[in-house]
Short mmCIF file of C-alpha atoms and ligand atoms in Angstrom, two decimals:
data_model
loop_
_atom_site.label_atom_id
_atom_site.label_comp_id
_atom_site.label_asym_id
_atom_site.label_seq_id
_atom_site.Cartn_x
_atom_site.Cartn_y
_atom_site.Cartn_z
CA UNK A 1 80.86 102.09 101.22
CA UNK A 2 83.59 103.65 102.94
CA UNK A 3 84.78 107.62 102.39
CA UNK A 4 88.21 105.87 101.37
CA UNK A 5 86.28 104.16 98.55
CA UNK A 6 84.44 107.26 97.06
CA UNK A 7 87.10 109.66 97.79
CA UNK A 8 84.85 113.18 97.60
CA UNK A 9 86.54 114.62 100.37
CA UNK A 10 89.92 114.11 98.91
CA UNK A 11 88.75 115.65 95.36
CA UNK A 12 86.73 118.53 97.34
CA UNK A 13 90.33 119.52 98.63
CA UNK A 14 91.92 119.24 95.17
CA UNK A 15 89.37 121.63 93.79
CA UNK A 16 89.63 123.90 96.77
CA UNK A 17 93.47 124.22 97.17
CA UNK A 18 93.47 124.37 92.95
CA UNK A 19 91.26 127.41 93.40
CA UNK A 20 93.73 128.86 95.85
CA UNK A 21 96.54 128.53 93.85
CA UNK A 22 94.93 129.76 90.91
CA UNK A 23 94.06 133.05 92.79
CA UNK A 24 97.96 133.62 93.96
CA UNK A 25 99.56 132.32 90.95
CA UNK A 26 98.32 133.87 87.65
CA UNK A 27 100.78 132.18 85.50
CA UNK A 28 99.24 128.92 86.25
CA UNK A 29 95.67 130.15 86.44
CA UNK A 30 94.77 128.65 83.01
CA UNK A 31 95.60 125.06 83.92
CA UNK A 32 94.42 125.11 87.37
CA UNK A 33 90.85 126.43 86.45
CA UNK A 34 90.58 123.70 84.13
CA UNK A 35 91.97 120.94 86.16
CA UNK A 36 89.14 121.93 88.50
CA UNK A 37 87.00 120.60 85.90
CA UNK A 38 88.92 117.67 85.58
CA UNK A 39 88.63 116.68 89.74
CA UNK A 40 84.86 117.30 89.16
CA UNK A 41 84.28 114.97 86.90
CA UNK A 42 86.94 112.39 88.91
CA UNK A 43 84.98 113.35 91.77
CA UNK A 44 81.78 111.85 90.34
CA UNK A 45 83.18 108.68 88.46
CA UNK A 46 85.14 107.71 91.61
CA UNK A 47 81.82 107.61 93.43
CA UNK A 48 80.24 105.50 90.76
CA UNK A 49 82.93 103.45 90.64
CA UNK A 50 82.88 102.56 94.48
CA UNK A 51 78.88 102.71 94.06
CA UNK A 52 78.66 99.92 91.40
CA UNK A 53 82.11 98.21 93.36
CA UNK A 54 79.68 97.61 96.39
CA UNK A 55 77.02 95.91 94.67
CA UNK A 56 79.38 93.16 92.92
CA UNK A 57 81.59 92.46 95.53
CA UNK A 58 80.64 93.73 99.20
CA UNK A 59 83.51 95.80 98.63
CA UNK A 60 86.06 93.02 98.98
CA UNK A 61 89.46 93.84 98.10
CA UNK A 62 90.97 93.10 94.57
CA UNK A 63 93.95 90.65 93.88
CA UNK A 64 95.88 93.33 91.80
CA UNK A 65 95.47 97.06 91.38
CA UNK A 66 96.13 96.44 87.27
CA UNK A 67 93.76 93.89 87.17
CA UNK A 68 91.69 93.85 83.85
CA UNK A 69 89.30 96.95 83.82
CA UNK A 70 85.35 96.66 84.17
CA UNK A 71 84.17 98.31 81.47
CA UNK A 72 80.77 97.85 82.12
CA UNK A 73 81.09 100.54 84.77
CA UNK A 74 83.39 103.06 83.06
CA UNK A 75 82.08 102.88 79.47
CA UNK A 76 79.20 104.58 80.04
CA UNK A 77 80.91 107.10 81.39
CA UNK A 78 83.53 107.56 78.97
CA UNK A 79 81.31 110.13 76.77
CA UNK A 80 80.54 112.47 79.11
CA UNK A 81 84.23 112.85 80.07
CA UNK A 82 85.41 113.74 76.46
CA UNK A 83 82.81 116.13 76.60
CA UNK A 84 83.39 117.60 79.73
CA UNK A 85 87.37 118.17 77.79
CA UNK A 86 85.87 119.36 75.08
CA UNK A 87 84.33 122.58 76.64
CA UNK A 88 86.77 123.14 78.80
CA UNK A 89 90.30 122.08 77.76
CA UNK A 90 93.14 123.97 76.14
CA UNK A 91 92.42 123.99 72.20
CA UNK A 92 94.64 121.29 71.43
CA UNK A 93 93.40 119.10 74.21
CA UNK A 94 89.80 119.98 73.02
CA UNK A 95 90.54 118.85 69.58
CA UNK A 96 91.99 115.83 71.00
CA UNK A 97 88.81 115.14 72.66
CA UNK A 98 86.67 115.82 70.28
CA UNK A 99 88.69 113.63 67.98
CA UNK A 100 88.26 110.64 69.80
CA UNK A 101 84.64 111.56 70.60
CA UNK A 102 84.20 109.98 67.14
CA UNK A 103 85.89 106.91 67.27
CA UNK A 104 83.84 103.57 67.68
CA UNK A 105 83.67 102.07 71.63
CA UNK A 106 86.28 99.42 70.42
CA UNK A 107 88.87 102.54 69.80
CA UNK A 108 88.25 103.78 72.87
CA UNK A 109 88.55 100.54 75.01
CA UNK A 110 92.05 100.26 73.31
CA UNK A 111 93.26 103.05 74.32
CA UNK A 112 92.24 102.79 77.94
CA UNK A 113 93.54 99.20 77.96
CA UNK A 114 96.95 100.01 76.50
CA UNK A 115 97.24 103.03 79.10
CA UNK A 116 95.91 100.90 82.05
CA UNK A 117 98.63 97.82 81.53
CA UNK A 118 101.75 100.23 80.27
CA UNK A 119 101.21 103.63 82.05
CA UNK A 120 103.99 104.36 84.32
CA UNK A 121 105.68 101.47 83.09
CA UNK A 122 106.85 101.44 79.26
CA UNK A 123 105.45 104.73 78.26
CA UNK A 124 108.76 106.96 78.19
CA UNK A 125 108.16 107.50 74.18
CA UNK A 126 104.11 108.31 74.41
CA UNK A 127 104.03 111.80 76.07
CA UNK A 128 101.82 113.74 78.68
CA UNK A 129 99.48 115.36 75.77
CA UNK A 130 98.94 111.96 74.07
CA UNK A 131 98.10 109.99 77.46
CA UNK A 132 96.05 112.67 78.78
CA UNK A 133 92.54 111.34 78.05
CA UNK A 134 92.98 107.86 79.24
CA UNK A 135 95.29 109.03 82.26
CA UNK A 136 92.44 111.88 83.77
CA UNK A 137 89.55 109.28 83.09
CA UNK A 138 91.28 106.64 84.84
CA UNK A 139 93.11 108.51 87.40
CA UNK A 140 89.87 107.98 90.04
CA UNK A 141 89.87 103.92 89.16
CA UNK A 142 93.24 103.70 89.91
CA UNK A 143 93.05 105.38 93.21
CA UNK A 144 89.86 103.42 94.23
CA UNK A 145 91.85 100.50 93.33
CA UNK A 146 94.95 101.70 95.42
CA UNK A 147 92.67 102.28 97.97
CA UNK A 148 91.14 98.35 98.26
CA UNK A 149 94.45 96.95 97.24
CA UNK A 150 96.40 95.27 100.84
CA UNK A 151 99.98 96.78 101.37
CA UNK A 152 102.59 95.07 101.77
CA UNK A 153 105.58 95.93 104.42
CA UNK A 154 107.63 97.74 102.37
CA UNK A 155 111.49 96.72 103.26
CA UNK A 156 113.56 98.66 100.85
CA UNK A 157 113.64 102.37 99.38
CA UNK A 158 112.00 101.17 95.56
CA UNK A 159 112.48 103.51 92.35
CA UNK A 160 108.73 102.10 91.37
CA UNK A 161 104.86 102.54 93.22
CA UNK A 162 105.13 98.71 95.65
CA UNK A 163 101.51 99.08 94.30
CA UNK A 164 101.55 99.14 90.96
CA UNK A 165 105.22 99.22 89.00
CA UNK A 166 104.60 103.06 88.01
CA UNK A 167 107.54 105.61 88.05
CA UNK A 168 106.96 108.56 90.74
CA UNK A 169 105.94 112.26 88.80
CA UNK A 170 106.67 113.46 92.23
CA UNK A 171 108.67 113.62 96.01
CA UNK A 172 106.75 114.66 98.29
CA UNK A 173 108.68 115.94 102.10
CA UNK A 174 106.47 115.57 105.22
CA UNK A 175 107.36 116.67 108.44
CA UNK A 176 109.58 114.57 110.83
CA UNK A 177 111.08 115.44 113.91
CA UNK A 178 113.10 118.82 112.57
CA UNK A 179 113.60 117.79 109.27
CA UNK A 180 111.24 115.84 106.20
CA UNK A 181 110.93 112.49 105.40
CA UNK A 182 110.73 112.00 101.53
CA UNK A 183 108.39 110.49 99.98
CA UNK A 184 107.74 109.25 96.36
CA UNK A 185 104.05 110.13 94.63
CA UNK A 186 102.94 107.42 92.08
CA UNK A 187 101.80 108.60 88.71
CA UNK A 188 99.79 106.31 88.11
CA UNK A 189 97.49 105.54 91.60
CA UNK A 190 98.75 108.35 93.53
CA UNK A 191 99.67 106.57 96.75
CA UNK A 192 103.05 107.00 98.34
CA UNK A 193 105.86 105.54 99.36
CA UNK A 194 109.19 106.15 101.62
CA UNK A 195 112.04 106.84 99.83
CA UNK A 196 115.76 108.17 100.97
CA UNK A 197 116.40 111.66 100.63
CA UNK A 198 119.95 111.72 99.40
CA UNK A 199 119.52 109.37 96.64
CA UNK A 200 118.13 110.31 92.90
CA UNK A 201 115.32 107.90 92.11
CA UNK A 202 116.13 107.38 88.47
CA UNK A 203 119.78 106.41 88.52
CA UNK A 204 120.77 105.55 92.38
CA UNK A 205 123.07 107.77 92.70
CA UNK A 206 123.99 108.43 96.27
CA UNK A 207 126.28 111.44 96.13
CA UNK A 208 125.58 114.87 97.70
CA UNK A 209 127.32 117.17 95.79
CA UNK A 210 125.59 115.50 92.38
CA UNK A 211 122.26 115.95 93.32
CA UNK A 212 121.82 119.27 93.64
CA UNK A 213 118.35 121.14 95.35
CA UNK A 214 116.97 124.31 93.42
CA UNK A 215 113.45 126.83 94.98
CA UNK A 216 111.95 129.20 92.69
CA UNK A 217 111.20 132.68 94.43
CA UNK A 218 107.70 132.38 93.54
CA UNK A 219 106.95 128.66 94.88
CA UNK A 220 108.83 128.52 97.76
CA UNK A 221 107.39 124.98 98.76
CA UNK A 222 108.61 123.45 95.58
CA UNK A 223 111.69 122.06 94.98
CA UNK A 224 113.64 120.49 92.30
CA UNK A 225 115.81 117.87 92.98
CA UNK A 226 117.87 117.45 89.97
CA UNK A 227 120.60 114.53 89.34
CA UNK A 228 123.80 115.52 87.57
CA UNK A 229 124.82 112.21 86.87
CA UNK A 230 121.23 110.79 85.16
CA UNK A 231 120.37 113.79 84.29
CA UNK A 232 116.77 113.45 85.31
CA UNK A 233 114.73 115.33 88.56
CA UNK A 234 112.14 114.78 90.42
CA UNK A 235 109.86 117.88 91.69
CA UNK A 236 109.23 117.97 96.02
CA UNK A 237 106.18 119.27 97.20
CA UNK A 238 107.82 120.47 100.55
CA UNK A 239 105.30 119.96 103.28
CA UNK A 240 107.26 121.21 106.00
CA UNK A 241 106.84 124.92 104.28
CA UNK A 242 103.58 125.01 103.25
CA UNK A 243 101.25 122.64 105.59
CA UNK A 244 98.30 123.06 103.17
CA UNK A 245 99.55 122.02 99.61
CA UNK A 246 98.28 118.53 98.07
CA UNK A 247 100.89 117.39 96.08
CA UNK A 248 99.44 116.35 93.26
CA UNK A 249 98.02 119.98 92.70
CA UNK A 250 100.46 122.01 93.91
CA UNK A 251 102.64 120.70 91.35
CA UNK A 252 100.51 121.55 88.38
CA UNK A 253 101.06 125.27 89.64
CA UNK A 254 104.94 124.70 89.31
CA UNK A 255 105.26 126.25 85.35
CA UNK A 256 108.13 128.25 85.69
CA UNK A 257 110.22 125.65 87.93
CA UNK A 258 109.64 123.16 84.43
CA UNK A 259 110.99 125.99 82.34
CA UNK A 260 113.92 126.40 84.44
CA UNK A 261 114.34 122.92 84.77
CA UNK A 262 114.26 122.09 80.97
CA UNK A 263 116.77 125.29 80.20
CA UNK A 264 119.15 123.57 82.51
CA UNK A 265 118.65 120.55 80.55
CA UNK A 266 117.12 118.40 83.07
CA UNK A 267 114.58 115.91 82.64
CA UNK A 268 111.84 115.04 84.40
CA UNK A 269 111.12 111.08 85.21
CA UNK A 270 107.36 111.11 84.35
CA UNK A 271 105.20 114.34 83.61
CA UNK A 272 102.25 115.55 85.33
CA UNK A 273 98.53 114.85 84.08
CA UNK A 274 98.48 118.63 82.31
CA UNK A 275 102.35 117.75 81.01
CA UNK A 276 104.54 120.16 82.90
ZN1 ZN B 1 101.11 103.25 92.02
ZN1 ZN B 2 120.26 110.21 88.72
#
């Protein structure tokens, strides 16, 4: 088993970097601390996951990263997840968990089925709060998956993962000669992609002056790229000023740049695991 298959150094750096933010950014303290819990538990499934993957395939690749789920390893995991929620979660979220704590297995393999073939895909109308169980407990399969699954070249800037047909949540900008290259974060397996910079990933358009660039004072490192023709923006984690941020963290810490966003009456693509 490879480190790329269990992942624990990757989720060790989540946890740390969420504790960092967490101590600089009190607004977002709340979340963060209990996202922590959340890349625990990930932490721990995605090392079962690659644990049981080794003894029924010799860690062979699979065909498809949305290839029918194995239950038999992530059912009997599925318990101590909701519980884990349950004592540490928001109230609502907690409810939510406990909630589904009482439904039969069969309930619970429906809902991880319907979120593992439509997430990212056809579930505009369904909502970060609603898709939150399925998406955190399957977050590590995906990624495992990602991480067997063989790339292809990719030829041409694509709105959607080349993986797996999810919409980005976020950009991501590396550094590149003086500038950043963009890149495109899948919500769904967490891989990324290359993707233009001038060019909104929703609608196409191409246009300077329509796609606008706004920084908070207080997360310097994030930026929103909004669309004025769609609409619609996508939040950069901007590498190239802060070295140290992991994109998919950072950008739980980014509360106020939502706010701002949604009083300027932009939308964003696809939400973040906590829904901001
Ligand atoms: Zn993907
Ligand atoms: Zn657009």
């Amino acid at each position: 088993m490879t480190t790329t298959q269990t992942g624990g150094a990757e989720y060790d750096a989540r946890i740390r970097r969420a504790e960092w933010l967490s101590s600089q950014h009190s607004f977002a303290a709340e979340f963060l601390d209990f996202y922590k819990y959340i890349a625990a538990f990930q932490k721990t499934l995605r090392a079962n996951i690659a644990a049981s993957s080794g003894v029924k395939s010799n860690g062979s690749s699979v065909a498809e990263l949305r290839d029918p789920l194995d239950l038999t390893v992530l059912l009997p995991h599925f318990r101590g997840f909701l519980s884990t929620i349950e004592q540490h979660a928001p109230a609502a979220l907690a409810k939510s968990a406990h909630q589904m704590s009482l439904l039969s297995s069969d309930s619970w393999i429906a809902s991880l089925e319907a979120y593992w073939q439509h997430a990212g895909k056809y579930d505009q109308q369904v909502g970060a709060f609603a898709q939150f169980l399925p998406r955190a407990f399957l977050q590590p399969y995906a990624e495992f998956r990602a991480a067997l699954t063989p790339r292809a070249p990719v030829v041409m800037t694509t709105r959607v993962c080349p993986l797996c047909g999810a919409r980005p949540h976020s950009g991501v900008l590396r550094p590149e000669g003086d500038g950043g290259k963009r890149f495109l974060l899948c919500s769904f397996c967490s891989q990324e992609w290359e993707f233009r910079r001038i060019l909104c990933p929703t609608c196409g358009e191409e246009a300077e002056g329509k796609l606008p660039v706004y920084v908070a004072e207080k997360l310097l490192h994030i930026r929103v790229e909004a669309c004025d023709t769609c609409q619609f923006y996508l939040r950069t984690v901007d590498l190239t000023k802060d070295g140290h941020a992991i994109p998919l963290v950072d950008d739980l810490a980014a509360i106020p740049l939502t706010l701002w966003a949604h009083e300027k009456g932009y939308l964003r693509l696809q939400p973040n695991l906590l829904g901001t």
